Amino acid sequence: MIIAPSILAADFSKLGEEARAVEAGADWLHVDVMDNHFVPNLTIGLPVVTSLRQATSLPFDCHLMIENPQRWAPGYAEAGAYNVTFHAEASEDPIALAKDLRRAGSLAGLAIDRDTLVEPYLDLLPHFDTLLIMTIKAGFGGQQFMPELLDKVRAARAHAKTGHLDLRIEVDGGISADTIAAAAEAGADAFVAGTAVYSAADPVAACRKLRALAESAVSTGGSSV
C-alpha cells in the first residue's frame, strides 16, 4: 500500500519543511501541478518542484493537471520525479508520452477525471505504471469523496487482473480515515491524502493510520492488490 500525502494541503510558505514532516510515514509525496487552464486553479510548476526535490528524500508523485502535457511532463521526470501522471483528457497521444516519460527517467501515470469514463482507456493500461482515478473533480483540495467513482477502480482492477498487469491504481480526492477502506476494497493500492494528513496534529501518525486501515480492509475480504 502506498500513502502519498498531497502538498496541496501543506503550507506553501514552508514546503520543504512540510515535505520532511511526513517522511517517516509516507511512501511518496504527491505534488499537484495546476496551470489555471486545464483546471481553474494555479499551484506550482517545474522550478518549484526542482527546488523541492533537494529538500526531501521522498519519491515524488507528480500529478500534472495541465494542458499540453507532452510539452512539460518530461521535464518533471528529468527533475527527478519518481512517477509523473498526466490527464487522459489533456493528451493527444498518451502512449507516446508514456514512452517519453520512461526515457526521461520516471514511471508513467495516466489520470482519469471525475466525468471521464475509464473504459475507453483500459486497453492502454499495459503502457502505464500507474492509473490515477479522481474521486472528486480535479482542481481543488478539500472536496468530499464521491464513492460512486470507485466503480472505475473496480473496472480497472478487474481489467488489470485479467491482463496480468503490474499496475498501481491510485485514488485522489477526499481520502481519509472514513473513506480509505472503501477505496482499498475496490482495488486501489495507492492513496493520495491531503487534508487528512496535513490537518492532523501528527502527520506521520495520520499516514500510518491510513495505511493500517487500507491494509486491514484488504486482509479482511477486500480486493487482493
mmCIF file of C-alpha atoms in Angstrom:
data_model
loop_
_atom_site.group_PDB
_atom_site.id
_atom_site.type_symbol
_atom_site.label_atom_id
_atom_site.label_comp_id
_atom_site.label_asym_id
_atom_site.label_seq_id
_atom_site.Cartn_x
_atom_site.Cartn_y
_atom_site.Cartn_z
ATOM 1 C CA MET A 1 0.000 0.000 0.000
ATOM 2 C CA ILE A 2 1.257 3.445 -0.934
ATOM 3 C CA ILE A 3 0.389 6.511 1.130
ATOM 4 C CA ALA A 4 1.083 9.763 -0.710
ATOM 5 C CA PRO A 5 0.414 12.985 1.204
ATOM 6 C CA SER A 6 -0.547 15.821 -1.100
ATOM 7 C CA ILE A 7 1.348 19.073 -0.700
ATOM 8 C CA LEU A 8 -1.755 20.871 -1.974
ATOM 9 C CA ALA A 9 -2.880 20.785 1.668
ATOM 10 C CA ALA A 10 0.511 21.839 3.028
ATOM 11 C CA ASP A 11 1.727 25.291 3.986
ATOM 12 C CA PHE A 12 3.255 26.621 0.763
ATOM 13 C CA SER A 13 5.421 29.078 2.690
ATOM 14 C CA LYS A 14 7.478 26.166 4.045
ATOM 15 C CA LEU A 15 7.133 23.353 1.541
ATOM 16 C CA GLY A 16 10.491 21.789 2.282
ATOM 17 C CA GLU A 17 9.690 21.543 5.980
ATOM 18 C CA GLU A 18 6.213 20.207 5.228
ATOM 19 C CA ALA A 19 7.646 17.526 2.946
ATOM 20 C CA ARG A 20 10.135 16.407 5.568
ATOM 21 C CA ALA A 21 7.390 16.319 8.195
ATOM 22 C CA VAL A 22 5.796 13.246 6.580
ATOM 23 C CA GLU A 23 8.933 11.326 5.585
ATOM 24 C CA ALA A 24 8.643 8.830 8.438
ATOM 25 C CA GLY A 25 5.123 7.792 7.486
ATOM 26 C CA ALA A 26 4.684 8.354 3.748
ATOM 27 C CA ASP A 27 5.814 6.374 0.712
ATOM 28 C CA TRP A 28 5.508 9.111 -1.900
ATOM 29 C CA LEU A 29 4.968 12.861 -1.859
ATOM 30 C CA HIS A 30 2.092 13.797 -4.147
ATOM 31 C CA VAL A 31 2.853 17.022 -5.989
ATOM 32 C CA ASP A 32 -0.159 18.731 -7.568
ATOM 33 C CA VAL A 33 0.764 20.856 -10.582
ATOM 34 C CA MET A 34 -2.117 23.005 -11.853
ATOM 35 C CA ASP A 35 -1.966 25.578 -14.648
ATOM 36 C CA ASN A 36 -5.220 27.585 -14.344
ATOM 37 C CA HIS A 37 -6.174 26.305 -17.814
ATOM 38 C CA PHE A 38 -6.865 22.585 -17.601
ATOM 39 C CA VAL A 39 -8.225 23.206 -14.101
ATOM 40 C CA PRO A 40 -9.348 26.560 -12.626
ATOM 41 C CA ASN A 41 -6.545 26.731 -10.096
ATOM 42 C CA LEU A 42 -2.861 27.645 -10.149
ATOM 43 C CA THR A 43 -0.328 25.966 -7.891
ATOM 44 C CA ILE A 44 3.350 25.326 -8.615
ATOM 45 C CA GLY A 45 5.492 24.498 -11.618
ATOM 46 C CA LEU A 46 8.761 22.891 -12.579
ATOM 47 C CA PRO A 47 11.152 25.381 -10.879
ATOM 48 C CA VAL A 48 9.482 24.857 -7.504
ATOM 49 C CA VAL A 49 9.430 21.081 -7.944
ATOM 50 C CA THR A 50 13.112 21.124 -8.877
ATOM 51 C CA SER A 51 13.940 23.066 -5.721
ATOM 52 C CA LEU A 52 11.703 20.911 -3.542
ATOM 53 C CA ARG A 53 13.442 17.797 -4.856
ATOM 54 C CA GLN A 54 16.510 18.910 -2.874
ATOM 55 C CA ALA A 55 14.545 19.185 0.372
ATOM 56 C CA THR A 56 13.280 15.632 0.893
ATOM 57 C CA SER A 57 14.161 12.025 0.253
ATOM 58 C CA LEU A 58 10.564 11.046 -0.544
ATOM 59 C CA PRO A 59 9.861 9.898 -4.111
ATOM 60 C CA PHE A 60 7.818 12.497 -5.976
ATOM 61 C CA ASP A 61 4.459 11.515 -7.426
ATOM 62 C CA CYS A 62 3.825 14.450 -9.759
ATOM 63 C CA HIS A 63 0.204 14.866 -10.858
ATOM 64 C CA LEU A 64 0.044 17.233 -13.810
ATOM 65 C CA MET A 65 -3.346 18.893 -14.135
ATOM 66 C CA ILE A 66 -2.199 20.908 -17.124
ATOM 67 C CA GLU A 67 -2.816 21.458 -20.790
ATOM 68 C CA ASN A 68 -0.229 20.300 -23.310
ATOM 69 C CA PRO A 69 1.398 17.731 -21.007
ATOM 70 C CA GLN A 70 3.586 16.411 -23.819
ATOM 71 C CA ARG A 71 5.498 19.700 -23.650
ATOM 72 C CA TRP A 72 6.041 19.806 -19.904
ATOM 73 C CA ALA A 73 5.799 16.307 -18.443
ATOM 74 C CA PRO A 74 9.279 15.019 -19.410
ATOM 75 C CA GLY A 75 10.821 17.948 -17.547
ATOM 76 C CA TYR A 76 9.409 16.654 -14.273
ATOM 77 C CA ALA A 77 10.899 13.258 -14.944
ATOM 78 C CA GLU A 78 14.254 14.845 -15.716
ATOM 79 C CA ALA A 79 13.995 16.825 -12.454
ATOM 80 C CA GLY A 80 13.900 13.571 -10.518
ATOM 81 C CA ALA A 81 10.223 12.701 -10.144
ATOM 82 C CA TYR A 82 9.629 9.022 -9.449
ATOM 83 C CA ASN A 83 6.213 8.946 -11.133
ATOM 84 C CA VAL A 84 4.711 11.532 -13.480
ATOM 85 C CA THR A 85 0.982 11.366 -14.152
ATOM 86 C CA PHE A 86 -0.834 13.360 -16.804
ATOM 87 C CA HIS A 87 -4.522 13.522 -17.674
ATOM 88 C CA ALA A 88 -6.070 11.452 -20.414
ATOM 89 C CA GLU A 89 -8.352 14.385 -21.206
ATOM 90 C CA ALA A 90 -5.362 16.623 -21.992
ATOM 91 C CA SER A 91 -3.214 14.247 -24.029
ATOM 92 C CA GLU A 92 -3.384 13.665 -27.762
ATOM 93 C CA ASP A 93 -1.136 10.588 -27.666
ATOM 94 C CA PRO A 94 -0.936 9.052 -24.175
ATOM 95 C CA ILE A 95 1.166 6.082 -25.226
ATOM 96 C CA ALA A 96 3.830 8.258 -26.872
ATOM 97 C CA LEU A 97 4.017 10.466 -23.795
ATOM 98 C CA ALA A 98 4.321 7.433 -21.507
ATOM 99 C CA LYS A 99 7.328 6.326 -23.547
ATOM 100 C CA ASP A 100 8.840 9.808 -23.337
ATOM 101 C CA LEU A 101 8.481 9.797 -19.558
ATOM 102 C CA ARG A 102 10.221 6.467 -19.198
ATOM 103 C CA ARG A 103 13.047 7.633 -21.436
ATOM 104 C CA ALA A 104 13.359 10.707 -19.223
ATOM 105 C CA GLY A 105 13.695 8.557 -16.115
ATOM 106 C CA SER A 106 10.319 8.291 -14.400
ATOM 107 C CA LEU A 107 7.391 5.942 -14.262
ATOM 108 C CA ALA A 108 4.346 6.922 -16.329
ATOM 109 C CA GLY A 109 0.874 7.517 -14.959
ATOM 110 C CA LEU A 110 -2.472 8.185 -16.612
ATOM 111 C CA ALA A 111 -5.149 10.181 -14.748
ATOM 112 C CA ILE A 112 -8.908 9.943 -15.273
ATOM 113 C CA ASP A 113 -11.032 12.855 -14.068
ATOM 114 C CA ARG A 114 -14.438 12.640 -12.414
ATOM 115 C CA ASP A 115 -16.566 12.939 -15.543
ATOM 116 C CA THR A 116 -14.405 10.734 -17.786
ATOM 117 C CA LEU A 117 -15.246 7.097 -18.403
ATOM 118 C CA VAL A 118 -12.419 4.696 -17.691
ATOM 119 C CA GLU A 119 -13.473 2.031 -20.210
ATOM 120 C CA PRO A 120 -12.055 3.771 -23.324
ATOM 121 C CA TYR A 121 -8.615 3.745 -21.690
ATOM 122 C CA LEU A 122 -8.465 0.213 -20.339
ATOM 123 C CA ASP A 123 -6.640 -1.129 -23.379
ATOM 124 C CA LEU A 124 -3.919 1.499 -22.857
ATOM 125 C CA LEU A 125 -3.071 0.285 -19.359
ATOM 126 C CA PRO A 126 -0.224 -2.055 -20.401
ATOM 127 C CA HIS A 127 1.689 1.092 -21.378
ATOM 128 C CA PHE A 128 1.424 2.644 -17.910
ATOM 129 C CA ASP A 129 2.762 2.023 -14.426
ATOM 130 C CA THR A 130 0.039 3.949 -12.592
ATOM 131 C CA LEU A 131 -3.619 4.705 -13.204
ATOM 132 C CA LEU A 132 -4.837 7.628 -11.108
ATOM 133 C CA ILE A 133 -8.599 7.784 -10.696
ATOM 134 C CA MET A 134 -10.005 11.003 -9.338
ATOM 135 C CA THR A 135 -12.612 10.520 -6.631
ATOM 136 C CA ILE A 136 -13.512 14.208 -6.871
ATOM 137 C CA LYS A 137 -13.371 16.787 -9.661
ATOM 138 C CA ALA A 138 -9.751 17.664 -10.336
ATOM 139 C CA GLY A 139 -8.621 21.153 -9.416
ATOM 140 C CA PHE A 140 -9.201 21.820 -5.734
ATOM 141 C CA GLY A 141 -8.359 20.171 -2.436
ATOM 142 C CA GLY A 142 -10.763 19.612 0.438
ATOM 143 C CA GLN A 143 -13.629 18.211 -1.645
ATOM 144 C CA GLN A 144 -15.962 15.467 -0.483
ATOM 145 C CA PHE A 145 -15.155 11.915 -1.556
ATOM 146 C CA MET A 146 -17.525 10.506 -4.219
ATOM 147 C CA PRO A 147 -17.920 6.763 -3.563
ATOM 148 C CA GLU A 148 -19.701 6.131 -6.860
ATOM 149 C CA LEU A 149 -16.407 6.813 -8.658
ATOM 150 C CA LEU A 150 -14.963 3.649 -7.139
ATOM 151 C CA ASP A 151 -16.758 1.745 -9.901
ATOM 152 C CA LYS A 152 -13.910 2.945 -12.139
ATOM 153 C CA VAL A 153 -11.381 1.482 -9.714
ATOM 154 C CA ARG A 154 -13.213 -1.856 -9.762
ATOM 155 C CA ALA A 155 -13.309 -1.893 -13.551
ATOM 156 C CA ALA A 156 -9.622 -1.045 -13.833
ATOM 157 C CA ARG A 157 -8.556 -3.592 -11.230
ATOM 158 C CA ALA A 158 -10.592 -6.323 -12.913
ATOM 159 C CA HIS A 159 -9.035 -5.461 -16.268
ATOM 160 C CA ALA A 160 -5.541 -5.418 -14.772
ATOM 161 C CA LYS A 161 -6.054 -8.854 -13.236
ATOM 162 C CA THR A 162 -7.405 -10.273 -16.475
ATOM 163 C CA GLY A 163 -4.405 -8.951 -18.358
ATOM 164 C CA HIS A 164 -1.929 -9.890 -15.621
ATOM 165 C CA LEU A 165 -0.822 -6.264 -15.464
ATOM 166 C CA ASP A 166 1.559 -4.945 -12.846
ATOM 167 C CA LEU A 167 -0.409 -1.729 -12.419
ATOM 168 C CA ARG A 168 -0.617 0.631 -9.477
ATOM 169 C CA ILE A 169 -4.150 2.039 -9.108
ATOM 170 C CA GLU A 170 -4.152 5.334 -7.260
ATOM 171 C CA VAL A 171 -7.114 7.309 -5.921
ATOM 172 C CA ASP A 172 -7.081 11.043 -5.310
ATOM 173 C CA GLY A 173 -9.765 13.135 -3.645
ATOM 174 C CA GLY A 174 -11.385 13.043 -0.233
ATOM 175 C CA ILE A 175 -9.258 10.162 1.017
ATOM 176 C CA SER A 176 -9.427 9.990 4.808
ATOM 177 C CA ALA A 177 -9.823 7.547 7.661
ATOM 178 C CA ASP A 178 -13.520 7.342 6.765
ATOM 179 C CA THR A 179 -13.055 6.577 3.061
ATOM 180 C CA ILE A 180 -9.756 4.760 2.535
ATOM 181 C CA ALA A 181 -11.119 1.306 3.386
ATOM 182 C CA ALA A 182 -13.763 1.509 0.657
ATOM 183 C CA ALA A 183 -11.137 2.587 -1.870
ATOM 184 C CA ALA A 184 -8.841 -0.281 -0.873
ATOM 185 C CA GLU A 185 -11.663 -2.802 -1.075
ATOM 186 C CA ALA A 186 -12.440 -1.556 -4.589
ATOM 187 C CA GLY A 187 -8.896 -2.332 -5.701
ATOM 188 C CA ALA A 188 -6.860 0.816 -5.120
ATOM 189 C CA ASP A 189 -3.378 0.371 -3.705
ATOM 190 C CA ALA A 190 -2.083 3.952 -3.690
ATOM 191 C CA PHE A 191 -3.855 6.728 -1.824
ATOM 192 C CA VAL A 192 -3.435 10.484 -2.086
ATOM 193 C CA ALA A 193 -4.381 12.227 1.150
ATOM 194 C CA GLY A 194 -4.047 15.958 1.646
ATOM 195 C CA THR A 195 -6.248 17.379 4.352
ATOM 196 C CA ALA A 196 -6.369 14.077 6.245
ATOM 197 C CA VAL A 197 -2.592 14.223 6.691
ATOM 198 C CA TYR A 198 -1.636 17.879 6.821
ATOM 199 C CA SER A 199 -4.536 18.941 9.055
ATOM 200 C CA ALA A 200 -3.671 16.260 11.595
ATOM 201 C CA ALA A 201 -1.795 17.106 14.780
ATOM 202 C CA ASP A 202 0.677 14.361 13.892
ATOM 203 C CA PRO A 203 1.005 13.923 10.104
ATOM 204 C CA VAL A 204 3.203 10.829 10.428
ATOM 205 C CA ALA A 205 0.681 9.127 12.697
ATOM 206 C CA ALA A 206 -2.069 10.071 10.231
ATOM 207 C CA CYS A 207 -0.153 8.378 7.400
ATOM 208 C CA ARG A 208 0.358 5.247 9.470
ATOM 209 C CA LYS A 209 -3.316 5.119 10.433
ATOM 210 C CA LEU A 210 -4.390 5.407 6.797
ATOM 211 C CA ARG A 211 -2.043 2.594 5.814
ATOM 212 C CA ALA A 212 -3.328 0.352 8.583
ATOM 213 C CA LEU A 213 -6.937 0.967 7.591
ATOM 214 C CA ALA A 214 -6.235 0.165 3.932
ATOM 215 C CA GLU A 215 -4.297 -2.982 4.759
ATOM 216 C CA SER A 216 -6.989 -4.148 7.165
ATOM 217 C CA ALA A 217 -9.721 -3.594 4.566
ATOM 218 C CA VAL A 218 -7.898 -5.816 2.082
ATOM 219 C CA SER A 219 -6.931 -8.524 4.557
ATOM 220 C CA THR A 220 -10.486 -8.866 5.819
ATOM 221 C CA GLY A 221 -12.025 -9.600 2.448
ATOM 222 C CA GLY A 222 -11.490 -6.717 0.028
ATOM 223 C CA SER A 223 -9.724 -6.965 -3.307
ATOM 224 C CA SER A 224 -6.287 -8.515 -3.329
ATOM 225 C CA VAL A 225 -3.850 -5.849 -4.568
#
